Every structure is written in C-alpha cells, then in structure tokens.
Coordinates of C-alpha atoms and ligand atoms in Angstrom, one line a residue:
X1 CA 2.5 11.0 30.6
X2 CA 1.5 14.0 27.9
X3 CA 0.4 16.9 30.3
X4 CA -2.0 19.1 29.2
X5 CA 0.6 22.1 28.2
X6 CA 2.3 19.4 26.0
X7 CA -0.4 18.7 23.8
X8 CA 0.1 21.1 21.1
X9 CA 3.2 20.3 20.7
X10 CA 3.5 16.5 21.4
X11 CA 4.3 14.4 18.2
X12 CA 1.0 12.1 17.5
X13 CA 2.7 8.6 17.8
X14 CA 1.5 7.2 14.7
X15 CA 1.2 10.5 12.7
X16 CA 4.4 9.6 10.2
X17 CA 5.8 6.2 11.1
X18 CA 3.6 2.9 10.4
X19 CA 3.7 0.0 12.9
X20 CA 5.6 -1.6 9.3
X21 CA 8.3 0.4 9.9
X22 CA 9.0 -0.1 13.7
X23 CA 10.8 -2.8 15.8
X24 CA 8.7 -4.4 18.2
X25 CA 10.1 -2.2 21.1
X26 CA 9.3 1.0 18.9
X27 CA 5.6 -0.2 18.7
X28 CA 5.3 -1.0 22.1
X29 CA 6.1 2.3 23.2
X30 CA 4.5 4.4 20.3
X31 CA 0.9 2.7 21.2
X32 CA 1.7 3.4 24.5
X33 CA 1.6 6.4 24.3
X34 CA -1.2 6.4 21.6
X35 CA -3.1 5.4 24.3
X36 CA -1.8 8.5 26.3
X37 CA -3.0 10.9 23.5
X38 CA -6.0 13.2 24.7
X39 CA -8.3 12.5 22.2
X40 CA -10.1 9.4 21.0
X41 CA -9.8 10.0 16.9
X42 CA -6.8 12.0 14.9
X43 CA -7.6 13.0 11.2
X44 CA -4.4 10.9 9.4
X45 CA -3.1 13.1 6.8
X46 CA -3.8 10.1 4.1
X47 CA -7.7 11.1 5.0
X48 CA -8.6 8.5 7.1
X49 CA -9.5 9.2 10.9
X50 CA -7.8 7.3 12.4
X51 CA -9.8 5.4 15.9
X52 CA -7.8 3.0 18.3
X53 CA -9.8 2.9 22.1
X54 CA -11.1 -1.2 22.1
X55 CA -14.9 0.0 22.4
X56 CA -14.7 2.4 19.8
X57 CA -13.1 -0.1 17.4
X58 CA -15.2 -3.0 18.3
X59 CA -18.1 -0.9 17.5
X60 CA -17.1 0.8 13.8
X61 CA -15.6 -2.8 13.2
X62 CA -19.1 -4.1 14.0
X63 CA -20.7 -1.6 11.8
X64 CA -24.0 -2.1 12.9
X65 CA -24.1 1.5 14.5
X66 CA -26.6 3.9 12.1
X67 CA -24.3 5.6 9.4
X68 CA -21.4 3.0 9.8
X69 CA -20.1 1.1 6.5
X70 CA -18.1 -1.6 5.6
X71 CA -18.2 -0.7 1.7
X72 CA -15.2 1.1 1.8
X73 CA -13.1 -1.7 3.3
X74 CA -11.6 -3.4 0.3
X75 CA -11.0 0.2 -1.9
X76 CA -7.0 0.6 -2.3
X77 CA -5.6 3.4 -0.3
X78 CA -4.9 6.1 -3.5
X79 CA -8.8 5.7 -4.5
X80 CA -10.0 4.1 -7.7
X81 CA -9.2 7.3 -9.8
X82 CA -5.3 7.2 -9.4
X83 CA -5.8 4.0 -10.8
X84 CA -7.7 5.1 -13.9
X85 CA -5.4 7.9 -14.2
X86 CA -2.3 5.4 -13.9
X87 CA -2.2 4.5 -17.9
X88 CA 0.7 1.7 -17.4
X89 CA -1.8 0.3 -14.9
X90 CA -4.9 0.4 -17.0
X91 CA -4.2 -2.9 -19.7
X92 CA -3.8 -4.8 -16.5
X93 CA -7.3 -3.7 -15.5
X94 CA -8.5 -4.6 -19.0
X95 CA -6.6 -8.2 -18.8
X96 CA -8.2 -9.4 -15.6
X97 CA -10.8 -7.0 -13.9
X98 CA -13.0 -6.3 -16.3
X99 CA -16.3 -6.6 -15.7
X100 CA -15.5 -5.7 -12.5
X101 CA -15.2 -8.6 -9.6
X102 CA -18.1 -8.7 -7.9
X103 CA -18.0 -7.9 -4.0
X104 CA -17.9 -11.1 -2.1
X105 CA -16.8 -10.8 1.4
X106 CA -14.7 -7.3 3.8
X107 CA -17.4 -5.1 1.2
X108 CA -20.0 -7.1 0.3
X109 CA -23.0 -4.8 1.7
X110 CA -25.7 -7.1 1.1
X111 CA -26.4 -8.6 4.1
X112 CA -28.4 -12.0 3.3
X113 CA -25.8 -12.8 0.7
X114 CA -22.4 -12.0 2.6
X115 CA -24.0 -14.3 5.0
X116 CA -24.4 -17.0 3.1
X117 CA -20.3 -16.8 1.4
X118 CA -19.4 -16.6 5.0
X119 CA -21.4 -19.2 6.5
X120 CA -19.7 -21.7 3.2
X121 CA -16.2 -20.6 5.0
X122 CA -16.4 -20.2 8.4
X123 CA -19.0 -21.7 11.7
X124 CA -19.0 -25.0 12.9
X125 CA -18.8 -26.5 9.3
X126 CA -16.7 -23.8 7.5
X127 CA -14.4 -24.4 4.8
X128 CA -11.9 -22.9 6.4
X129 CA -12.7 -23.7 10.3
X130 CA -10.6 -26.5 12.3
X131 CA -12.6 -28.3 13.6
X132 CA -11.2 -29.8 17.4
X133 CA -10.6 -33.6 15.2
X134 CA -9.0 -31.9 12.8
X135 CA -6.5 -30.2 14.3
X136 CA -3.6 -33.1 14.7
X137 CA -3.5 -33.9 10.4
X138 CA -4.2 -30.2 9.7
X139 CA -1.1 -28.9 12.0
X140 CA 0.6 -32.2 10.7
X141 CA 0.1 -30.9 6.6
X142 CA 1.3 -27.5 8.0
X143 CA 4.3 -28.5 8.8
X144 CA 5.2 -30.3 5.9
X145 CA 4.4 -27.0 4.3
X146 CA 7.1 -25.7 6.5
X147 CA 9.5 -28.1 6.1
X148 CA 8.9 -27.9 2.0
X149 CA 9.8 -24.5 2.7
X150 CA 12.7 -24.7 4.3
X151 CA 14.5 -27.7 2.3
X152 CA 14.0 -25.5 -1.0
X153 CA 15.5 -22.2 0.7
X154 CA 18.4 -23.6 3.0
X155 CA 20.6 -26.2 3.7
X156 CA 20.4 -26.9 7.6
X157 CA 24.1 -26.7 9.1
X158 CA 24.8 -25.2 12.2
X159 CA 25.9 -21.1 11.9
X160 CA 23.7 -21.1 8.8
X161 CA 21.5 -18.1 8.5
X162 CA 17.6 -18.7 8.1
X163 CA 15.5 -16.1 6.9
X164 CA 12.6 -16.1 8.8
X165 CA 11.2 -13.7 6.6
X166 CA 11.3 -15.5 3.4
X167 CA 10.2 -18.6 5.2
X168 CA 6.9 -17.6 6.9
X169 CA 5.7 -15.9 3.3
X170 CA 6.1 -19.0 1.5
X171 CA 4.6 -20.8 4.3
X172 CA 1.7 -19.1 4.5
X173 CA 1.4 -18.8 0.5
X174 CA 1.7 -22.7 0.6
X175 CA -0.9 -23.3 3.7
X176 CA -3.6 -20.7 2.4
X177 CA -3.5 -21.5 -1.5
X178 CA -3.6 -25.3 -0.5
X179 CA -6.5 -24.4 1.4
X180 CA -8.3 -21.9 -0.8
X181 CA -7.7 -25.0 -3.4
X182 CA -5.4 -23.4 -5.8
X183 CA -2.5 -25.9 -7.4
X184 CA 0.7 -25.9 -5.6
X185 CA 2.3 -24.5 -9.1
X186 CA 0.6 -21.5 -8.1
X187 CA 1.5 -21.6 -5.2
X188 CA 4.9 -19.5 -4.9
X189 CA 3.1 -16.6 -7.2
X190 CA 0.6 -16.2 -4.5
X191 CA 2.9 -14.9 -2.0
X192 CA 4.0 -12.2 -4.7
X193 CA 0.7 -11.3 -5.6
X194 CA -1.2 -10.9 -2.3
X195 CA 2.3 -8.7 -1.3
X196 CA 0.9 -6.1 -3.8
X197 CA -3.0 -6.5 -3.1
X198 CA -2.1 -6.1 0.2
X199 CA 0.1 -3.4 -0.6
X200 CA -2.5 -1.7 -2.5
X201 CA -4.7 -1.4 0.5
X202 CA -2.6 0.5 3.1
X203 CA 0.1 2.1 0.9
X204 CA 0.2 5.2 -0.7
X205 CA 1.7 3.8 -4.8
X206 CA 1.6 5.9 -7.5
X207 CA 3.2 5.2 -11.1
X208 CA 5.3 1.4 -12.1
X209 CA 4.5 0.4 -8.3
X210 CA 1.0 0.8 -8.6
X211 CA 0.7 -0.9 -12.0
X212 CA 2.4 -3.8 -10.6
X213 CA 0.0 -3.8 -7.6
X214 CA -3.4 -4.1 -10.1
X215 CA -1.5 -6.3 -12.3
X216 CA -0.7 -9.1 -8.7
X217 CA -4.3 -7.8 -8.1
X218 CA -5.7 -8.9 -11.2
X219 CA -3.9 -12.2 -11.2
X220 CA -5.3 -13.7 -8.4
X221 CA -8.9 -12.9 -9.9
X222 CA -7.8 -15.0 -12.7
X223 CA -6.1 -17.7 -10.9
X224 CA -9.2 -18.1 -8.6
X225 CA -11.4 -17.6 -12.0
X226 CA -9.5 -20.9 -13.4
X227 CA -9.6 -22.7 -10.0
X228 CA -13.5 -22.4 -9.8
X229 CA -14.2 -23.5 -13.3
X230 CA -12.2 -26.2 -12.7
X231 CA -13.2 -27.3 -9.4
X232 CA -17.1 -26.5 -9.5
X233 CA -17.9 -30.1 -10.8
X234 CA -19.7 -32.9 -9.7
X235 CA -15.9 -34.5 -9.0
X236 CA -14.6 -32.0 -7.3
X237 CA -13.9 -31.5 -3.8
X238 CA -12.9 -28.7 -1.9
X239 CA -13.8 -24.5 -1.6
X240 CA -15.2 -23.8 -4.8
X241 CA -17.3 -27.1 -4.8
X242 CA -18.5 -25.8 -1.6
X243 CA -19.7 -22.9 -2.8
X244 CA -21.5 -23.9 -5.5
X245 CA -23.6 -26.5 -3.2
X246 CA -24.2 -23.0 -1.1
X247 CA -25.5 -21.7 -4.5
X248 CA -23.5 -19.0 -4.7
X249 CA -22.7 -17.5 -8.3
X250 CA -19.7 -18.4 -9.6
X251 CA -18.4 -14.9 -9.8
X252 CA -19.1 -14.3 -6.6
X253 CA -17.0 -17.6 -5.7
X254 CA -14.4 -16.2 -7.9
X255 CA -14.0 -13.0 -5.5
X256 CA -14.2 -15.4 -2.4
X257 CA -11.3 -17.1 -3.4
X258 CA -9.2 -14.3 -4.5
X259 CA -10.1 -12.6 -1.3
X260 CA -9.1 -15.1 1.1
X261 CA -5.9 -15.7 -1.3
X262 CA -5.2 -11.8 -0.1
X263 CA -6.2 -12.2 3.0
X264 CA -4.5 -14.8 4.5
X265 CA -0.4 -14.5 3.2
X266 CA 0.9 -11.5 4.7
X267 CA -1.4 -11.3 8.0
X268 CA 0.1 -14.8 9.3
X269 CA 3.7 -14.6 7.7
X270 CA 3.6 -10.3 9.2
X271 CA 2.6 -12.3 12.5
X272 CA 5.9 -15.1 12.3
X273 CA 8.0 -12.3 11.5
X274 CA 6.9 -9.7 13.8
X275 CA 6.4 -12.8 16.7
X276 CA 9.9 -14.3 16.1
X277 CA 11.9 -10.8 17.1
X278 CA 9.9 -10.3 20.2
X279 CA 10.8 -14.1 21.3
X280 CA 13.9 -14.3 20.4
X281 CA 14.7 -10.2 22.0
X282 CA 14.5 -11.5 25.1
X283 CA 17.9 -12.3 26.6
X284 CA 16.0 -15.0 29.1
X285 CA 14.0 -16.6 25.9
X286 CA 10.9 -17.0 28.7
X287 CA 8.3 -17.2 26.0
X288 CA 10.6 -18.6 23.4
X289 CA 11.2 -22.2 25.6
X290 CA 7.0 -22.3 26.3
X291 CA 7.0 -23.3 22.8
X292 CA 8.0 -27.1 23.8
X293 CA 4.9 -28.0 24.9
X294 CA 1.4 -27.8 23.0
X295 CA -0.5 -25.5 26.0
X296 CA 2.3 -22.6 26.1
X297 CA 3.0 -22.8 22.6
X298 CA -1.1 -22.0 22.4
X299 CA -0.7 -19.2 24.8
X300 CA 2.0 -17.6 23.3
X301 CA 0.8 -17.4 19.9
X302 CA -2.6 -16.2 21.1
X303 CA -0.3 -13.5 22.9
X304 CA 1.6 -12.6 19.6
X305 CA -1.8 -12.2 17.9
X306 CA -2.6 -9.5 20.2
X307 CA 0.1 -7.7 20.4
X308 CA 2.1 -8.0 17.0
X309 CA -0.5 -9.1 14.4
X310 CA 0.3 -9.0 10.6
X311 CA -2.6 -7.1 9.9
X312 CA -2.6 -3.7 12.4
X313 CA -6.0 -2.0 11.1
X314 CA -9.1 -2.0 8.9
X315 CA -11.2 0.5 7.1
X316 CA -14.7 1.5 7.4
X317 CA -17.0 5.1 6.4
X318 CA -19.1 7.0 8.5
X319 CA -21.3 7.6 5.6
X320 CA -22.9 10.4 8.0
X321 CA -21.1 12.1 11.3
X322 CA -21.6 9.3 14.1
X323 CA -21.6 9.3 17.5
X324 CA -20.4 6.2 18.9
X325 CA -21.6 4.6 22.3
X326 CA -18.4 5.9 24.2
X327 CA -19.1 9.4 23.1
X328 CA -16.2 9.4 20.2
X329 CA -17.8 12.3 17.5
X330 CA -16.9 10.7 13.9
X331 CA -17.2 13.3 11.3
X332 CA -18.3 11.6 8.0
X333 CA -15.7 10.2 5.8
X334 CA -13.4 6.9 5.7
X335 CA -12.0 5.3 9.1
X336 CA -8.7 3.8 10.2
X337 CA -9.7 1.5 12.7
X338 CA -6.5 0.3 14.3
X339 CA -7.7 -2.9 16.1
X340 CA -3.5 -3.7 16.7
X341 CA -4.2 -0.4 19.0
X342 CA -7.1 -1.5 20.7
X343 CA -5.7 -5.0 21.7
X344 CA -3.7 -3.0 24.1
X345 CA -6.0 -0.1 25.6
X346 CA -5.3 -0.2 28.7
X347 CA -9.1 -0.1 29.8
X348 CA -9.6 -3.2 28.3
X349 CA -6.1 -5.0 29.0
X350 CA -4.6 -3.7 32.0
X351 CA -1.3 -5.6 31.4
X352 CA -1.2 -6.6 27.9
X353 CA 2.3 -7.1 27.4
X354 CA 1.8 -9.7 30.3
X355 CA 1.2 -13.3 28.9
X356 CA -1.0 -14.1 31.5
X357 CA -2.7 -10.8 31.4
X358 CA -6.8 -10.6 31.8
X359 CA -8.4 -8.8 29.1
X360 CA -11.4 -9.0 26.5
X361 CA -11.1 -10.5 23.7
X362 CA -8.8 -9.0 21.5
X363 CA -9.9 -7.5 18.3
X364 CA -7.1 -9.2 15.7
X365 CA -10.2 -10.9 13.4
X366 CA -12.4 -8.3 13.7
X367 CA -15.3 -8.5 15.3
X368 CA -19.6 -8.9 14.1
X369 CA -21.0 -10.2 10.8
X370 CA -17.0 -9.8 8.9
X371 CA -15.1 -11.5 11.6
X372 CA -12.5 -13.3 10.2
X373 CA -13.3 -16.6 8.7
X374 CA -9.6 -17.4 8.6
X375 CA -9.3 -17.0 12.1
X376 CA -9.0 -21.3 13.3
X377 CA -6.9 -21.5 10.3
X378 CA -4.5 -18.8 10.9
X379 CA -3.9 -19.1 14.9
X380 CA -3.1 -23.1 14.7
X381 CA -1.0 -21.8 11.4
X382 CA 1.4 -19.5 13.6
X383 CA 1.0 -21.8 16.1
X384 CA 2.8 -24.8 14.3
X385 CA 5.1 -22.4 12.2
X386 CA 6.6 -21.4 15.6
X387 CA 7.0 -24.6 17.1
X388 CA 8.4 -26.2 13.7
X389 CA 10.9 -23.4 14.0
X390 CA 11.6 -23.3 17.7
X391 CA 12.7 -27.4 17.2
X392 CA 14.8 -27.2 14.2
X393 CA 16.4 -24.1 15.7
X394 CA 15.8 -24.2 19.2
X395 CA 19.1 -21.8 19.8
X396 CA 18.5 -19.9 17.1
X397 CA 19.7 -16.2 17.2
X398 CA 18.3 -13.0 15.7
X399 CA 21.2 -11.8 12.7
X400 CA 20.8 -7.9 12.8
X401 CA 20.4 -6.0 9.1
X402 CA 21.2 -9.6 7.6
X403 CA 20.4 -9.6 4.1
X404 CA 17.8 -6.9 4.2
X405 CA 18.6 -3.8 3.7
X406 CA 16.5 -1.7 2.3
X407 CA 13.7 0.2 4.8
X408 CA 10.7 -1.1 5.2
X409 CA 8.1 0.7 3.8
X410 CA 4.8 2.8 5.3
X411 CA 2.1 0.8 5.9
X412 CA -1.1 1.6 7.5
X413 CA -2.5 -1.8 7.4
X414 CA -0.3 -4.4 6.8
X415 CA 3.1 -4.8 9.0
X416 CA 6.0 -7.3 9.3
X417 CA 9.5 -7.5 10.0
X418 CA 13.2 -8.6 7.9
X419 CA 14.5 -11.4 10.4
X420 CA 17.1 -13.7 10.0
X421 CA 17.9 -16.1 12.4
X422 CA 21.4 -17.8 12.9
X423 CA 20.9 -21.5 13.1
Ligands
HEM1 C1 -3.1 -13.5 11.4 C2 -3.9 -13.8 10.4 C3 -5.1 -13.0 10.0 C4 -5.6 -11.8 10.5 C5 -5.0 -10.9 11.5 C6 -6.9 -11.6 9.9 C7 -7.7 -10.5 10.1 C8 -8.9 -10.3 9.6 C9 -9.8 -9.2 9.9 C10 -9.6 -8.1 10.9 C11 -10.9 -9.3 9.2 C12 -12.2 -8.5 9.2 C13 -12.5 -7.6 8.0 C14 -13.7 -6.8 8.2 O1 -14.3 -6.7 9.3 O2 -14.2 -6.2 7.2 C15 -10.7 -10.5 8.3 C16 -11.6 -10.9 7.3 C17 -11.3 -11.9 6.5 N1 -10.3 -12.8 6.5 FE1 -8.8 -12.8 7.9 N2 -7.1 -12.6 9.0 C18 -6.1 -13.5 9.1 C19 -6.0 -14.7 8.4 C20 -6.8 -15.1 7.4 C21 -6.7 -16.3 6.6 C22 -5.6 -17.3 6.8 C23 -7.7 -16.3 5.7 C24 -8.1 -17.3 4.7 C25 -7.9 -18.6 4.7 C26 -8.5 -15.1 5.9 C27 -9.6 -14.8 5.2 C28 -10.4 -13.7 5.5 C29 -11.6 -13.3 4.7 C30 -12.1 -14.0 3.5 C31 -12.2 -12.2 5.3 C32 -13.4 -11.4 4.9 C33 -14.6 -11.9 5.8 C34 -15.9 -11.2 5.4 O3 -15.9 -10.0 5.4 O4 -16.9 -11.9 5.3 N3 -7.9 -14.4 7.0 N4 -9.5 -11.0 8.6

C-alpha cells in the first residue's frame, strides 16, 4: 500500500520501464501497484497522459464523450516532423506513401464511412469474423500454419530448443496475411514489416531505425496496393473483393488492408509469447494441462488476453480538457489509454489473476465504434497456437536467456517476450 507520506517520493510503476520490457511477474506487480497510485492520470514524459482505471479507459476508448478523438490513434510516437526531418527516411516516403494513404480504420474520423470499412470486416458477416460453423476448418488451416512454421524452423527431437518467439511471429504473419489475402510469398516479409509499423507507434526511433520503420511502413501500403488491384475483380474472392462490393474506394481498401496487416502480427504472436512464460512459470503447470480439452483451452486463452495481451495500450486526444464520467480531469493533449491496465482494476475485476475470476468485460479490443474487428480471428488464433504447442510439446520447459540476448526494448504499446522452450 503507497501511504499518503510516500507519495512524493514513490516511483510511478510505469514511469521508465514498458510492460515490453518486464517478465510476466514484473507486470503483475508493477500494475498492481499502478492501481495503488493516488491519482487516476500521470503526464508520461513521452507527452502522452497516461489513463489506466477500466471506466475511464472504456470511456476515452469509446470516444464518444465531447472533446474526445480517435484521429491521433495511428500517428507514430516521434510525430510526423521527426520523420520529415529524418532525410535517410524521406525517399522511403517518396517510394510508397505519397499521396498520402488515406485514413481507413483506428483514425478514420468520418463516421458514416469508418462504418461502412468496418461493417465489410467485422459483424455477423465480417470478413474477418468466425462465424460458430466456421470455426472447426478455420482452427484446422491455423494449425497447418503452425505446423508450416515449425517444420521450416526446427527439427522435432526431444531436448531440442523451440523458439516460441520466432514461432508465434511467423504464425501470426502466416494466419493474418492469408486472411487479409496477401500471397504466402509475402508472407514471411509481413512479420518484418508490421515489427517496424508497430514499432513506429509506441517507440521513441530516431535516425537508421526510424528510416527502416517508414520504409516496413511503406511496404505494406504497397503490398496491399498490389493485392487490391489484383484481387478487385469480378474473379476474385476474398477481402479486397469485399470491399469493393461495399463500394469502398480502392485507396481506402488499400489502407484497410495494410492496417489489419499491422494490426494483427505482433498483438497475437506478443500474446503467445507473453502467454507461454506465465503457463509454463508455474511449477504445477495448472493452466498449462487445461489446454487438453477444447473448454479450458477457451478459458485460458480468454484469461491470457486479459492479463498479458500483445497490444497493452491505445492512443486518443482530448482535443479540449475533458471531464470524464468518473470525475478524471484530462487536460487537452494526446492519451495513453492503457486498456492492459484496466483489465485488472481491481474495481472491475476483483481477482483478475484468478481464472475463474468475475469481472466485466475486459478491454483487450477496445471498446465502441473501433472495437477490434480482429477480435474472433485473433482469440481462436491464440487459442489453437497454444494447444498445437501444448501437444507437440506437452513437457515443454522454459530455456532461460536462450538465444536472445539483447534487451528488449521500451514499448508503450506493443509488448512480448524472448521464450524458448526445451522440447
Ligand atoms: C490479440 C490480438 C489483437 C489485439 C489485442 C487487438 C487490439 C485492438 C484494439 C484495442 C483495437 C481498437 C483500436 C481503436 O479503438 O482505435 C483494434 C482495432 C483494430 N484491429 Fe485489432 N487486435 C488484435 C488482433 C487483430 C487482428 C488479428 C486483426 C486483423 C485480422 C486486427 C485488425 C484490427 C483493425 C483493422 C482495427 C481497426 C478497427 C477500426 O478502427 O475500425 N486486430 N485492435
């Protein structure tokens, strides 16, 4: 407990270190206490403010709230003018992002017309929604994906290391580019290039790192640019298709694609990793050995969700000073809404490390008009990823430091974990 003579000098838990940078033990304790801290916002010195109590997240993510934005959400973290003022990264913009891509989805403001990309990729009849008769083939082409994976990084003998890291980008990269309808050629690029969008998001680059970023950035404009022109025919079949019967431009299809190619790598394969070191921690393996059966394999990815998503937090503006429904004061200016946070205030999940725990419902796909159209897609994809693992490896063991050794870097959106696994 922080008493109130400790205040001024108690460390704010998420002041310097990023959940990116933490074990799973570290996290739980740091939000913890986050949730301990006497006030409800703390101005991060990257300029965002950052929020983390569930109503006060649920509300900015909701942005419906007078003086609330979303526009901000897809801006990298350094601003558009370190960019300009990066010269190794400015023939990359030239190359692929110019004219600029339009906004399609996190930033589109216009309301009529975000509703009408989402609606073409999520709801009942979504591109990217599973539907209940679905799910056996889908979770069935999943883990072929894995299993492709696997066969072209390792050769299964027991002792062998696995690295789980490795696996689960690939993975994902396979099951969201197959999805989004880019060629499987493509497919091992993506998981490079939506490492740096992401990257560019929540990390502070400057100079050769930040070129690199725009130019990853700028590629998978261009590889969605190719796949809609190639896939917007009478012929064809799949996302961009679908979009164009939803009469939306093509340009804007172009940003759809490349956004859900960002969006969808790192948040489930951060997820695997992040999910694999808190199963396989526990001496007993309790949660490990649910994954057997279909119902507790279910539960427990739905629990690793909450607790240990790949994706921690979101932005937002208060294009004015707000005053949220709890009472929170925003001052105007961008927002760090950390919705990794919320999934375990205490006032809204009184035992959230508990997998049978009561709560509401957690705040991992956002929540309102931008909720995550992934979301089906991504849940039954950690779900199969885990079991795939758990019965190829089933006494797998985690390898400390194997392989990995450089830190992992600050992050105030995206986080994961190095694991290798001994088979
Ligand atoms: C564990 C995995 C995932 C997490 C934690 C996650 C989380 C989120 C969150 C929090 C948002 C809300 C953004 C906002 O409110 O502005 C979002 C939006 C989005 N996600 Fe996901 N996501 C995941 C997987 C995926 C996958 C697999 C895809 C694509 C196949 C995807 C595509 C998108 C897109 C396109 C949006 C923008 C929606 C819009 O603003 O209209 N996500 N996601």
């Amino acid at each position: 407990m922080i008493g109130e003579l400790d205040v001024a000098v108690a460390e704010f838990p998420f002041g310097e270190m990023t959940c990116n940078e933490m074990s799973f033990t570290e996290r739980d304790e740091r939000y913890r206490r986050l949730h301990e801290w006497p006030e409800p916002t703390y101005p991060h010195p990257s300029g965002l403010r950052m929020i983390w109590k569930y109503a006060d997240v649920r509300e900015v993510l909701d942005a419906t709230t007078p003086g609330l934005s979303t526009a901000n959400s897809l801006d990298p973290l350094v601003g558009f003018g370190r960019i300009a003022a990066t010269p190794r990264a400015l023939p990359h913009v030239v190359r692929h992002l110019v004219p600029p891509p339009a906004a399609a989805t996190a930033n589109l403001t216009d309301d009529q017309l975000h509703k009408r990309v989402w609606s073409t990729m999520a709801g009942p009849t979504g591109h990217f929604t599973i539907a209940p008769g679905e799910r056996t083939h889908r979770a069935a082409a999943m883990a072929e994906h894995f299993h492709a994976v696997c066969d072209s990084l390792h050769q299964p003998r027991a002792g062998a290391h696995l690295d789980v890291t490795t696996i689960s980008i690939a993975y994902a990269a396979q099951t969201v580019g197959a999805a989004v309808g880019l060629p499987p050629t493509d497919w091992p690029q993506v998981a490079v290039w939506s490492g740096a969008q992401s990257g560019l998001l929540g990390r502070a680059m400057r100079g050769r790192e930040l070129a690199d970023a725009v130019r990853a950035l700028g590629w998978l404009f261009t590889v969605s640019s190719r796949a809609t022109r190639a896939r917007r025919g009478d012929e064809a079949t799949g996302f961009a298709r679908r979009l164009r019967d939803a009469g939306i431009s093509r340009r804007i299809a172009v940003s759809a694609m490349a956004n859900s190619l960002a969006a969808g790598v790192h948040t489930v394969s951060g997820t695997l990793q992040q999910g694999v070191q808190r199963l396989l921690a526990d001496p007993e393996r309790k949660w490990w050995k649910l994954l057997t059966e279909p119902e507790g394999c279910a539960r427990v990815a739905a629990k690793l969700l909450q607790l240990d998503p790949g994706l921690v937090a979101w932005k937002r503006r208060a294009e004015t000073p707000v005053v949220l429904r709890s009472g929170t004061q925003l001052p105007a200016g961008p927002l760090l809404v950390m919705f990794g946070a919320a999934n375990r205030d205490p006032a809204a999940f009184p035992d959230c490390l508990d997998l049978h725990g009561s709560g509401k419902l957690p705040l991992t796909f956002g929540f309102g008009r931008h909720i995550c159209p992934g979301k089906s897609m991504a849940t039954l994809a950690v779900e199969v990823f885990l079991r795939q693992l758990y019965e190829l490896a089933p006494d797998a063991e985690l390898v400390p430091h194997a392989g990995h050794t450089a830190p992992r870097r600050s992050d105030l959106l995206f986080s994961g974990a190095d694991i290798t696994v001994r088979w």
